[in-house]
Each structure stands twice: as C-alpha cells, then as structure tokens.
Amino acid sequence: MLFPTLCSAFIATPMRRNEEPQSVVAARAKQHRPISPHLNIYQPQMTWVLSGLNRLTAISVGGSAMLYSAAFGLAPALGMDLSSAAVASTLASYPALLLVAKAAISSCFSFHIFSGFRHLLWDTGRELTNQGVIKTGYATIAATAVATIYL
Amino acid sequence: PPAHRMHGSYHWMNERALSVISAPIIVTAMVYGAHPINDMLMGIVLPIHAYMGFGQALADYFHPRRWPVVGRVLKYALVAITGLSMFGAWRINTTDVGLTNYFARLWNANKQAEKN
C-alpha cells in the first residue's frame, strides 16, 4: 500500500490499482486507441486493383445471375410472371435503363472472363514475372473495353 | 481436421476444369446462338462455378472460425441459392425458350420493340 501512495504524490491519476483488473483497463484503452493506416495507404497497383476488381465483377455478375434464376425458379410460388415475353416488353419501355444495365453487365462480365483467362494462364506457369503481370493486365483492360463496346 | 483430397488438390482441379469448360460454353452461346445441349450445360456448369467462387469469397471474409453464426448461415444460404438457381435455369430451359434465347430477348428488348 506504500507504492500507490508514493505514486499519487507525483502523478495526478486516480488510484484505481486495487479496483480494476489490468485486463479491463487494457481493453478500454484499446477501444479508444486509433489504429495505424493499412488499406488506406496501400498504393493502387496493377496486382491488387485488378484482383479486387475480378472478385467484385464476379460477385455482381454471378450474384445477379443466381438471384435472377432463383427468382425464376420461385416465380410460380410468388405469383410473378418472369417469362421472356413479359420481361422483354417491360424492359422495352425503358430504353435508357436497358442501355445502362447492358453497359454495366457487359463490362463486368467481359472483365471477369478476361481476368479469368489471365488466372488460367498463370496456372499454366506463364507470365509469372512482374512485367508479365503488368502486360497481361493492360491486355485485360483493353479487351474489356473492346468487348463492352461490341456488346 | 483430417486431410482430404476433395478439399485440397481435387477441389483446385475441379475448379479449374469448370472454369475452362465455361469459356467454350459462353463462346458458343455468343457465336452460334441457342442450342439445347449448350443451354443445359450452362444451367449446370455456371451455377457450380459461381458456387465455388462465392465459397472462396465467403471463406475469405466470413470464415466460420471467426464468424461462427454468420459464416455458417451464409454457407447454407449459398447452397440454397445455388440449388434454386439451377432449378430456375432448368425451368427456363424447359418451360421457356432456353437460357441463350431468354438472355438474347432481354438484351435486345428495345430492338424488338422497334421491329413491332
């Protein structure tokens, strides 16, 4: 009991040494402490940007496709009509929306296909150098642009 | 957990095999058009490919070790949605015009309206 008394003579802290266990104090300090930057300072590079984009396009294209076909499977139970004629006539009345949707879908889809080719190319052991990665990365972006305009 | 080739190298092999198969399936659908066998393959291969891909994303972000409840719920939800989408693809192929034609009609909806 002598040590806490000596401490309080020099430091103006409340004497909690006997009231709170250190784990609680440490947990509270951890909650208030800021964390050092990690993802927000990672310089955008061909490697992780394209890889993240591959996953993002996969989830958006695959997710919408799966949800749409699942909805088609459930359509009679839900009372909705999703036959091709009905949906096509609905879409025809919103040409601008259709154009935007087509651009989004075709860019995401073609990017995912071409970066999928890139992964398979890596699986055969080719283009595993840094220059190879960069070269094929630009080829992917170019092919995506062409395919989007075509589709 | 005990080592199991289905979870390891066989999984990798199956995943690459499905991806490789998906490429000519899509290309024939775009170049040749509709074909019942191609549509049937699409309805089988693409949902499985998406299931494996989503499984990898799920394992990266919501691994059951760290997210015991959400991770398992999402895994079962993924299986359910994959099954439902394969069923929906089968319905499109049987009761409607087939996957390729269905997609073509939606894609060219405004051109069809102009023709009519």
mmCIF file of C-alpha atoms in Angstrom:
data_model
loop_
_atom_site.group_PDB
_atom_site.id
_atom_site.type_symbol
_atom_site.label_atom_id
_atom_site.label_comp_id
_atom_site.label_asym_id
_atom_site.label_seq_id
_atom_site.Cartn_x
_atom_site.Cartn_y
_atom_site.Cartn_z
ATOM 1 C CA MET A 1 0.000 0.000 0.000
ATOM 2 C CA LEU A 2 3.053 2.222 0.219
ATOM 3 C CA PHE A 3 3.760 2.296 -3.544
ATOM 4 C CA PRO A 4 0.364 3.696 -4.644
ATOM 5 C CA THR A 5 0.653 6.450 -2.071
ATOM 6 C CA LEU A 6 4.061 7.444 -3.375
ATOM 7 C CA CYS A 7 2.717 7.416 -6.969
ATOM 8 C CA SER A 8 -0.142 9.722 -6.185
ATOM 9 C CA ALA A 9 2.288 12.238 -4.795
ATOM 10 C CA PHE A 10 3.853 12.724 -8.225
ATOM 11 C CA ILE A 11 1.127 11.792 -10.795
ATOM 12 C CA ALA A 12 -2.407 13.146 -10.758
ATOM 13 C CA THR A 13 -4.097 9.885 -11.666
ATOM 14 C CA PRO A 14 -6.992 8.342 -9.798
ATOM 15 C CA MET A 15 -5.922 5.465 -7.612
ATOM 16 C CA ARG A 16 -7.593 2.558 -9.360
ATOM 17 C CA ARG A 17 -4.899 -0.024 -8.972
ATOM 18 C CA ASN A 18 -6.887 -2.021 -6.457
ATOM 19 C CA GLU A 19 -10.304 -1.543 -8.045
ATOM 20 C CA GLU A 20 -9.933 -2.543 -11.714
ATOM 21 C CA PRO A 21 -8.017 -5.539 -13.066
ATOM 22 C CA GLN A 22 -5.409 -4.684 -15.672
ATOM 23 C CA SER A 23 -7.297 -6.578 -18.394
ATOM 24 C CA VAL A 24 -10.257 -4.219 -18.095
ATOM 25 C CA VAL A 25 -8.041 -1.161 -18.198
ATOM 26 C CA ALA A 26 -6.166 -2.531 -21.216
ATOM 27 C CA ALA A 27 -9.399 -3.358 -23.046
ATOM 28 C CA ARG A 28 -10.743 0.125 -22.505
ATOM 29 C CA ALA A 29 -7.519 1.714 -23.687
ATOM 30 C CA LYS A 30 -7.594 -0.464 -26.794
ATOM 31 C CA GLN A 31 -11.073 0.701 -27.665
ATOM 32 C CA HIS A 32 -10.106 4.354 -27.545
ATOM 33 C CA ARG A 33 -6.775 3.943 -29.322
ATOM 34 C CA PRO A 34 -6.659 4.717 -33.102
ATOM 35 C CA ILE A 35 -5.302 2.037 -35.450
ATOM 36 C CA SER A 36 -2.484 2.680 -37.899
ATOM 37 C CA PRO A 37 -3.426 3.037 -41.574
ATOM 38 C CA HIS A 38 -3.195 -0.120 -43.633
ATOM 39 C CA LEU A 39 -5.525 -0.440 -46.587
ATOM 40 C CA ASN A 40 -5.953 3.301 -46.954
ATOM 41 C CA ILE A 41 -2.284 3.873 -47.687
ATOM 42 C CA TYR A 42 -1.683 0.844 -49.924
ATOM 43 C CA GLN A 43 -0.657 2.351 -53.248
ATOM 44 C CA PRO A 44 -3.022 1.275 -56.027
ATOM 45 C CA GLN A 45 -1.128 -1.296 -58.070
ATOM 46 C CA MET A 46 -1.971 -3.421 -61.052
ATOM 47 C CA THR A 47 -1.894 -6.544 -58.892
ATOM 48 C CA TRP A 48 -4.397 -5.941 -56.198
ATOM 49 C CA VAL A 49 -6.623 -3.493 -58.034
ATOM 50 C CA LEU A 50 -7.289 -5.954 -60.847
ATOM 51 C CA SER A 51 -7.635 -8.846 -58.443
ATOM 52 C CA GLY A 52 -10.138 -6.972 -56.300
ATOM 53 C CA LEU A 53 -11.961 -5.905 -59.450
ATOM 54 C CA ASN A 54 -12.082 -9.525 -60.618
ATOM 55 C CA ARG A 55 -13.769 -10.533 -57.394
ATOM 56 C CA LEU A 56 -16.099 -7.550 -57.453
ATOM 57 C CA THR A 57 -17.251 -8.222 -61.029
ATOM 58 C CA ALA A 58 -17.640 -11.899 -60.199
ATOM 59 C CA ILE A 59 -19.889 -11.141 -57.250
ATOM 60 C CA SER A 60 -22.001 -8.597 -59.117
ATOM 61 C CA VAL A 61 -22.470 -10.667 -62.273
ATOM 62 C CA GLY A 62 -22.729 -14.028 -60.516
ATOM 63 C CA GLY A 63 -24.889 -12.691 -57.730
ATOM 64 C CA SER A 64 -27.408 -11.077 -60.025
ATOM 65 C CA ALA A 65 -27.471 -14.119 -62.304
ATOM 66 C CA MET A 66 -28.002 -16.529 -59.418
ATOM 67 C CA LEU A 67 -30.638 -14.366 -57.758
ATOM 68 C CA TYR A 68 -32.444 -13.862 -61.050
ATOM 69 C CA SER A 69 -32.534 -17.549 -61.944
ATOM 70 C CA ALA A 70 -33.511 -18.412 -58.367
ATOM 71 C CA ALA A 71 -36.335 -15.887 -58.668
ATOM 72 C CA PHE A 72 -37.342 -17.513 -61.933
ATOM 73 C CA GLY A 73 -37.451 -20.848 -60.159
ATOM 74 C CA LEU A 74 -39.645 -19.405 -57.429
ATOM 75 C CA ALA A 75 -41.812 -17.307 -59.742
ATOM 76 C CA PRO A 76 -44.901 -19.550 -59.753
ATOM 77 C CA ALA A 77 -44.845 -19.760 -55.977
ATOM 78 C CA LEU A 78 -44.585 -15.986 -55.708
ATOM 79 C CA GLY A 79 -47.173 -15.280 -58.355
ATOM 80 C CA MET A 80 -44.767 -13.263 -60.539
ATOM 81 C CA ASP A 81 -44.527 -13.786 -64.267
ATOM 82 C CA LEU A 82 -40.941 -13.787 -65.461
ATOM 83 C CA SER A 83 -41.345 -15.338 -68.907
ATOM 84 C CA SER A 84 -39.174 -13.877 -71.623
ATOM 85 C CA ALA A 85 -42.013 -12.084 -73.427
ATOM 86 C CA ALA A 86 -43.229 -10.343 -70.276
ATOM 87 C CA VAL A 87 -39.818 -9.190 -69.101
ATOM 88 C CA ALA A 88 -38.756 -8.154 -72.603
ATOM 89 C CA SER A 89 -41.806 -5.948 -73.075
ATOM 90 C CA THR A 90 -41.235 -4.383 -69.664
ATOM 91 C CA LEU A 91 -37.619 -3.654 -70.478
ATOM 92 C CA ALA A 92 -38.512 -2.249 -73.899
ATOM 93 C CA SER A 93 -40.420 0.586 -72.274
ATOM 94 C CA TYR A 94 -37.255 1.864 -70.525
ATOM 95 C CA PRO A 95 -34.565 2.049 -73.252
ATOM 96 C CA ALA A 96 -32.213 4.264 -71.217
ATOM 97 C CA LEU A 97 -32.320 1.904 -68.273
ATOM 98 C CA LEU A 98 -31.666 -1.018 -70.605
ATOM 99 C CA LEU A 99 -28.605 0.703 -72.093
ATOM 100 C CA VAL A 100 -27.133 1.436 -68.668
ATOM 101 C CA ALA A 101 -27.823 -2.095 -67.487
ATOM 102 C CA LYS A 102 -26.282 -3.587 -70.620
ATOM 103 C CA ALA A 103 -23.134 -1.472 -70.268
ATOM 104 C CA ALA A 104 -22.715 -2.469 -66.616
ATOM 105 C CA ILE A 105 -23.318 -6.151 -67.243
ATOM 106 C CA SER A 106 -21.136 -6.392 -70.364
ATOM 107 C CA SER A 107 -18.173 -4.571 -68.787
ATOM 108 C CA CYS A 108 -18.307 -6.627 -65.583
ATOM 109 C CA PHE A 109 -18.846 -9.877 -67.458
ATOM 110 C CA SER A 110 -16.072 -9.386 -70.028
ATOM 111 C CA PHE A 111 -13.619 -8.164 -67.390
ATOM 112 C CA HIS A 112 -14.260 -11.246 -65.312
ATOM 113 C CA ILE A 113 -13.846 -13.540 -68.333
ATOM 114 C CA PHE A 114 -10.570 -11.984 -69.429
ATOM 115 C CA SER A 115 -9.059 -11.854 -65.975
ATOM 116 C CA GLY A 116 -10.223 -15.465 -65.599
ATOM 117 C CA PHE A 117 -8.173 -16.246 -68.702
ATOM 118 C CA ARG A 118 -5.287 -14.480 -67.004
ATOM 119 C CA HIS A 119 -5.598 -16.728 -63.953
ATOM 120 C CA LEU A 120 -5.686 -19.831 -66.113
ATOM 121 C CA LEU A 121 -2.645 -18.507 -67.970
ATOM 122 C CA TRP A 122 -0.852 -18.212 -64.648
ATOM 123 C CA ASP A 123 -1.884 -21.748 -63.814
ATOM 124 C CA THR A 124 -0.024 -22.996 -66.880
ATOM 125 C CA GLY A 125 3.030 -21.298 -65.456
ATOM 126 C CA ARG A 126 3.329 -18.479 -67.974
ATOM 127 C CA GLU A 127 3.704 -14.754 -67.347
ATOM 128 C CA LEU A 128 4.585 -15.073 -63.696
ATOM 129 C CA THR A 129 7.054 -12.202 -63.702
ATOM 130 C CA ASN A 130 6.208 -8.661 -62.733
ATOM 131 C CA GLN A 131 6.441 -7.462 -66.307
ATOM 132 C CA GLY A 132 4.221 -10.329 -67.408
ATOM 133 C CA VAL A 133 1.609 -9.405 -64.849
ATOM 134 C CA ILE A 134 1.594 -5.783 -65.946
ATOM 135 C CA LYS A 135 1.485 -6.656 -69.642
ATOM 136 C CA THR A 136 -1.398 -9.075 -69.282
ATOM 137 C CA GLY A 137 -3.143 -6.615 -67.011
ATOM 138 C CA TYR A 138 -3.246 -3.957 -69.691
ATOM 139 C CA ALA A 139 -4.328 -6.547 -72.243
ATOM 140 C CA THR A 140 -7.232 -7.446 -69.973
ATOM 141 C CA ILE A 141 -8.366 -3.849 -69.657
ATOM 142 C CA ALA A 142 -8.105 -3.282 -73.420
ATOM 143 C CA ALA A 143 -10.044 -6.459 -74.213
ATOM 144 C CA THR A 144 -12.724 -5.466 -71.737
ATOM 145 C CA ALA A 145 -13.157 -2.065 -73.370
ATOM 146 C CA VAL A 146 -13.465 -3.632 -76.825
ATOM 147 C CA ALA A 147 -15.905 -6.283 -75.644
ATOM 148 C CA THR A 148 -18.049 -3.726 -73.814
ATOM 149 C CA ILE A 149 -18.351 -1.530 -76.890
ATOM 150 C CA TYR A 150 -19.149 -4.535 -79.062
ATOM 151 C CA LEU A 151 -21.792 -5.859 -76.724
ATOM 152 C CA PRO B 1 -9.289 -31.611 -39.343
ATOM 153 C CA PRO B 2 -8.199 -34.687 -41.254
ATOM 154 C CA ALA B 3 -6.632 -34.112 -44.630
ATOM 155 C CA HIS B 4 -8.937 -34.845 -47.526
ATOM 156 C CA ARG B 5 -8.084 -34.619 -51.186
ATOM 157 C CA MET B 6 -11.571 -33.437 -52.092
ATOM 158 C CA HIS B 7 -10.938 -30.310 -50.067
ATOM 159 C CA GLY B 8 -7.450 -29.812 -51.382
ATOM 160 C CA SER B 9 -5.988 -30.625 -54.734
ATOM 161 C CA TYR B 10 -9.136 -32.173 -56.185
ATOM 162 C CA HIS B 11 -11.064 -29.040 -55.320
ATOM 163 C CA TRP B 12 -8.490 -26.919 -57.146
ATOM 164 C CA MET B 13 -8.547 -29.245 -60.154
ATOM 165 C CA ASN B 14 -12.334 -29.279 -60.330
ATOM 166 C CA GLU B 15 -12.457 -25.529 -60.050
ATOM 167 C CA ARG B 16 -10.032 -25.001 -62.926
ATOM 168 C CA ALA B 17 -11.782 -27.666 -65.024
ATOM 169 C CA LEU B 18 -15.126 -25.893 -64.565
ATOM 170 C CA SER B 19 -13.619 -22.532 -65.440
ATOM 171 C CA VAL B 20 -12.007 -23.962 -68.561
ATOM 172 C CA ILE B 21 -15.284 -25.572 -69.618
ATOM 173 C CA SER B 22 -17.241 -22.366 -69.031
ATOM 174 C CA ALA B 23 -15.245 -20.498 -71.675
ATOM 175 C CA PRO B 24 -16.317 -22.507 -74.752
ATOM 176 C CA ILE B 25 -19.854 -22.731 -73.377
ATOM 177 C CA ILE B 26 -20.155 -18.960 -73.314
ATOM 178 C CA VAL B 27 -18.352 -18.542 -76.621
ATOM 179 C CA THR B 28 -20.620 -20.982 -78.457
ATOM 180 C CA ALA B 29 -23.646 -19.253 -76.973
ATOM 181 C CA MET B 30 -22.416 -15.935 -78.313
ATOM 182 C CA VAL B 31 -21.185 -17.133 -81.699
ATOM 183 C CA TYR B 32 -23.538 -19.967 -82.618
ATOM 184 C CA GLY B 33 -26.634 -18.961 -80.718
ATOM 185 C CA ALA B 34 -29.021 -21.222 -78.915
ATOM 186 C CA HIS B 35 -28.558 -24.937 -78.659
ATOM 187 C CA PRO B 36 -30.371 -27.130 -76.157
ATOM 188 C CA ILE B 37 -27.275 -29.059 -75.066
ATOM 189 C CA ASN B 38 -25.302 -25.851 -74.601
ATOM 190 C CA ASP B 39 -28.135 -24.345 -72.592
ATOM 191 C CA MET B 40 -28.319 -27.440 -70.430
ATOM 192 C CA LEU B 41 -24.555 -27.309 -69.818
ATOM 193 C CA MET B 42 -24.815 -23.609 -68.994
ATOM 194 C CA GLY B 43 -27.506 -24.288 -66.426
ATOM 195 C CA ILE B 44 -25.269 -26.851 -64.725
ATOM 196 C CA VAL B 45 -21.728 -25.515 -65.075
ATOM 197 C CA LEU B 46 -22.292 -21.829 -64.388
ATOM 198 C CA PRO B 47 -24.124 -22.208 -61.062
ATOM 199 C CA ILE B 48 -21.443 -24.631 -59.814
ATOM 200 C CA HIS B 49 -18.709 -22.233 -60.928
ATOM 201 C CA ALA B 50 -20.469 -19.394 -59.136
ATOM 202 C CA TYR B 51 -20.954 -21.604 -56.068
ATOM 203 C CA MET B 52 -17.222 -22.304 -55.842
ATOM 204 C CA GLY B 53 -16.327 -18.674 -56.434
ATOM 205 C CA PHE B 54 -18.754 -17.400 -53.838
ATOM 206 C CA GLY B 55 -17.477 -20.086 -51.465
ATOM 207 C CA GLN B 56 -13.981 -18.684 -51.799
ATOM 208 C CA ALA B 57 -15.119 -15.124 -51.184
ATOM 209 C CA LEU B 58 -17.130 -16.352 -48.194
ATOM 210 C CA ALA B 59 -14.104 -18.203 -46.788
ATOM 211 C CA ASP B 60 -12.044 -15.040 -47.143
ATOM 212 C CA TYR B 61 -14.426 -12.653 -45.424
ATOM 213 C CA PHE B 62 -16.790 -14.711 -43.279
ATOM 214 C CA HIS B 63 -14.842 -17.808 -42.276
ATOM 215 C CA PRO B 64 -16.875 -19.892 -39.812
ATOM 216 C CA ARG B 65 -13.884 -19.935 -37.443
ATOM 217 C CA ARG B 66 -14.177 -16.225 -36.868
ATOM 218 C CA TRP B 67 -17.868 -15.750 -37.625
ATOM 219 C CA PRO B 68 -19.495 -18.888 -36.220
ATOM 220 C CA VAL B 69 -23.089 -17.824 -36.802
ATOM 221 C CA VAL B 70 -22.967 -15.559 -39.853
ATOM 222 C CA GLY B 71 -20.427 -17.764 -41.622
ATOM 223 C CA ARG B 72 -22.488 -20.925 -41.313
ATOM 224 C CA VAL B 73 -25.740 -19.140 -42.179
ATOM 225 C CA LEU B 74 -24.186 -17.688 -45.333
ATOM 226 C CA LYS B 75 -22.759 -21.061 -46.321
ATOM 227 C CA TYR B 76 -26.180 -22.711 -46.156
ATOM 228 C CA ALA B 77 -27.745 -19.738 -47.908
ATOM 229 C CA LEU B 78 -25.202 -20.130 -50.703
ATOM 230 C CA VAL B 79 -26.061 -23.800 -51.155
ATOM 231 C CA ALA B 80 -29.771 -22.968 -51.174
ATOM 232 C CA ILE B 81 -29.427 -20.170 -53.711
ATOM 233 C CA THR B 82 -27.221 -22.304 -55.951
ATOM 234 C CA GLY B 83 -29.788 -25.087 -55.905
ATOM 235 C CA LEU B 84 -32.575 -22.613 -56.593
ATOM 236 C CA SER B 85 -30.708 -21.034 -59.475
ATOM 237 C CA MET B 86 -30.015 -24.414 -61.062
ATOM 238 C CA PHE B 87 -33.699 -25.171 -60.702
ATOM 239 C CA GLY B 88 -34.584 -21.804 -62.226
ATOM 240 C CA ALA B 89 -32.208 -22.415 -65.128
ATOM 241 C CA TRP B 90 -33.831 -25.795 -65.693
ATOM 242 C CA ARG B 91 -37.240 -24.099 -65.725
ATOM 243 C CA ILE B 92 -36.080 -21.507 -68.215
ATOM 244 C CA ASN B 93 -34.687 -24.258 -70.385
ATOM 245 C CA THR B 94 -37.826 -26.393 -70.254
ATOM 246 C CA THR B 95 -40.830 -24.092 -69.906
ATOM 247 C CA ASP B 96 -39.374 -21.028 -71.590
ATOM 248 C CA VAL B 97 -37.237 -20.531 -74.672
ATOM 249 C CA GLY B 98 -33.922 -21.625 -73.152
ATOM 250 C CA LEU B 99 -31.174 -19.672 -71.425
ATOM 251 C CA THR B 100 -29.474 -18.237 -74.517
ATOM 252 C CA ASN B 101 -32.693 -17.137 -76.201
ATOM 253 C CA TYR B 102 -34.062 -15.762 -72.939
ATOM 254 C CA PHE B 103 -30.973 -13.664 -72.444
ATOM 255 C CA ALA B 104 -30.978 -12.574 -76.096
ATOM 256 C CA ARG B 105 -34.576 -11.396 -75.831
ATOM 257 C CA LEU B 106 -33.852 -9.343 -72.736
ATOM 258 C CA TRP B 107 -30.650 -7.975 -74.242
ATOM 259 C CA ASN B 108 -32.317 -6.868 -77.492
ATOM 260 C CA ALA B 109 -35.628 -5.801 -75.979
ATOM 261 C CA ASN B 110 -35.550 -2.314 -77.461
ATOM 262 C CA LYS B 111 -34.681 -3.560 -80.933
ATOM 263 C CA GLN B 112 -37.595 -5.967 -80.822
ATOM 264 C CA ALA B 113 -39.955 -3.171 -79.843
ATOM 265 C CA GLU B 114 -38.773 -1.114 -82.810
ATOM 266 C CA LYS B 115 -39.448 -4.016 -85.142
ATOM 267 C CA ASN B 116 -43.004 -4.323 -83.809
#
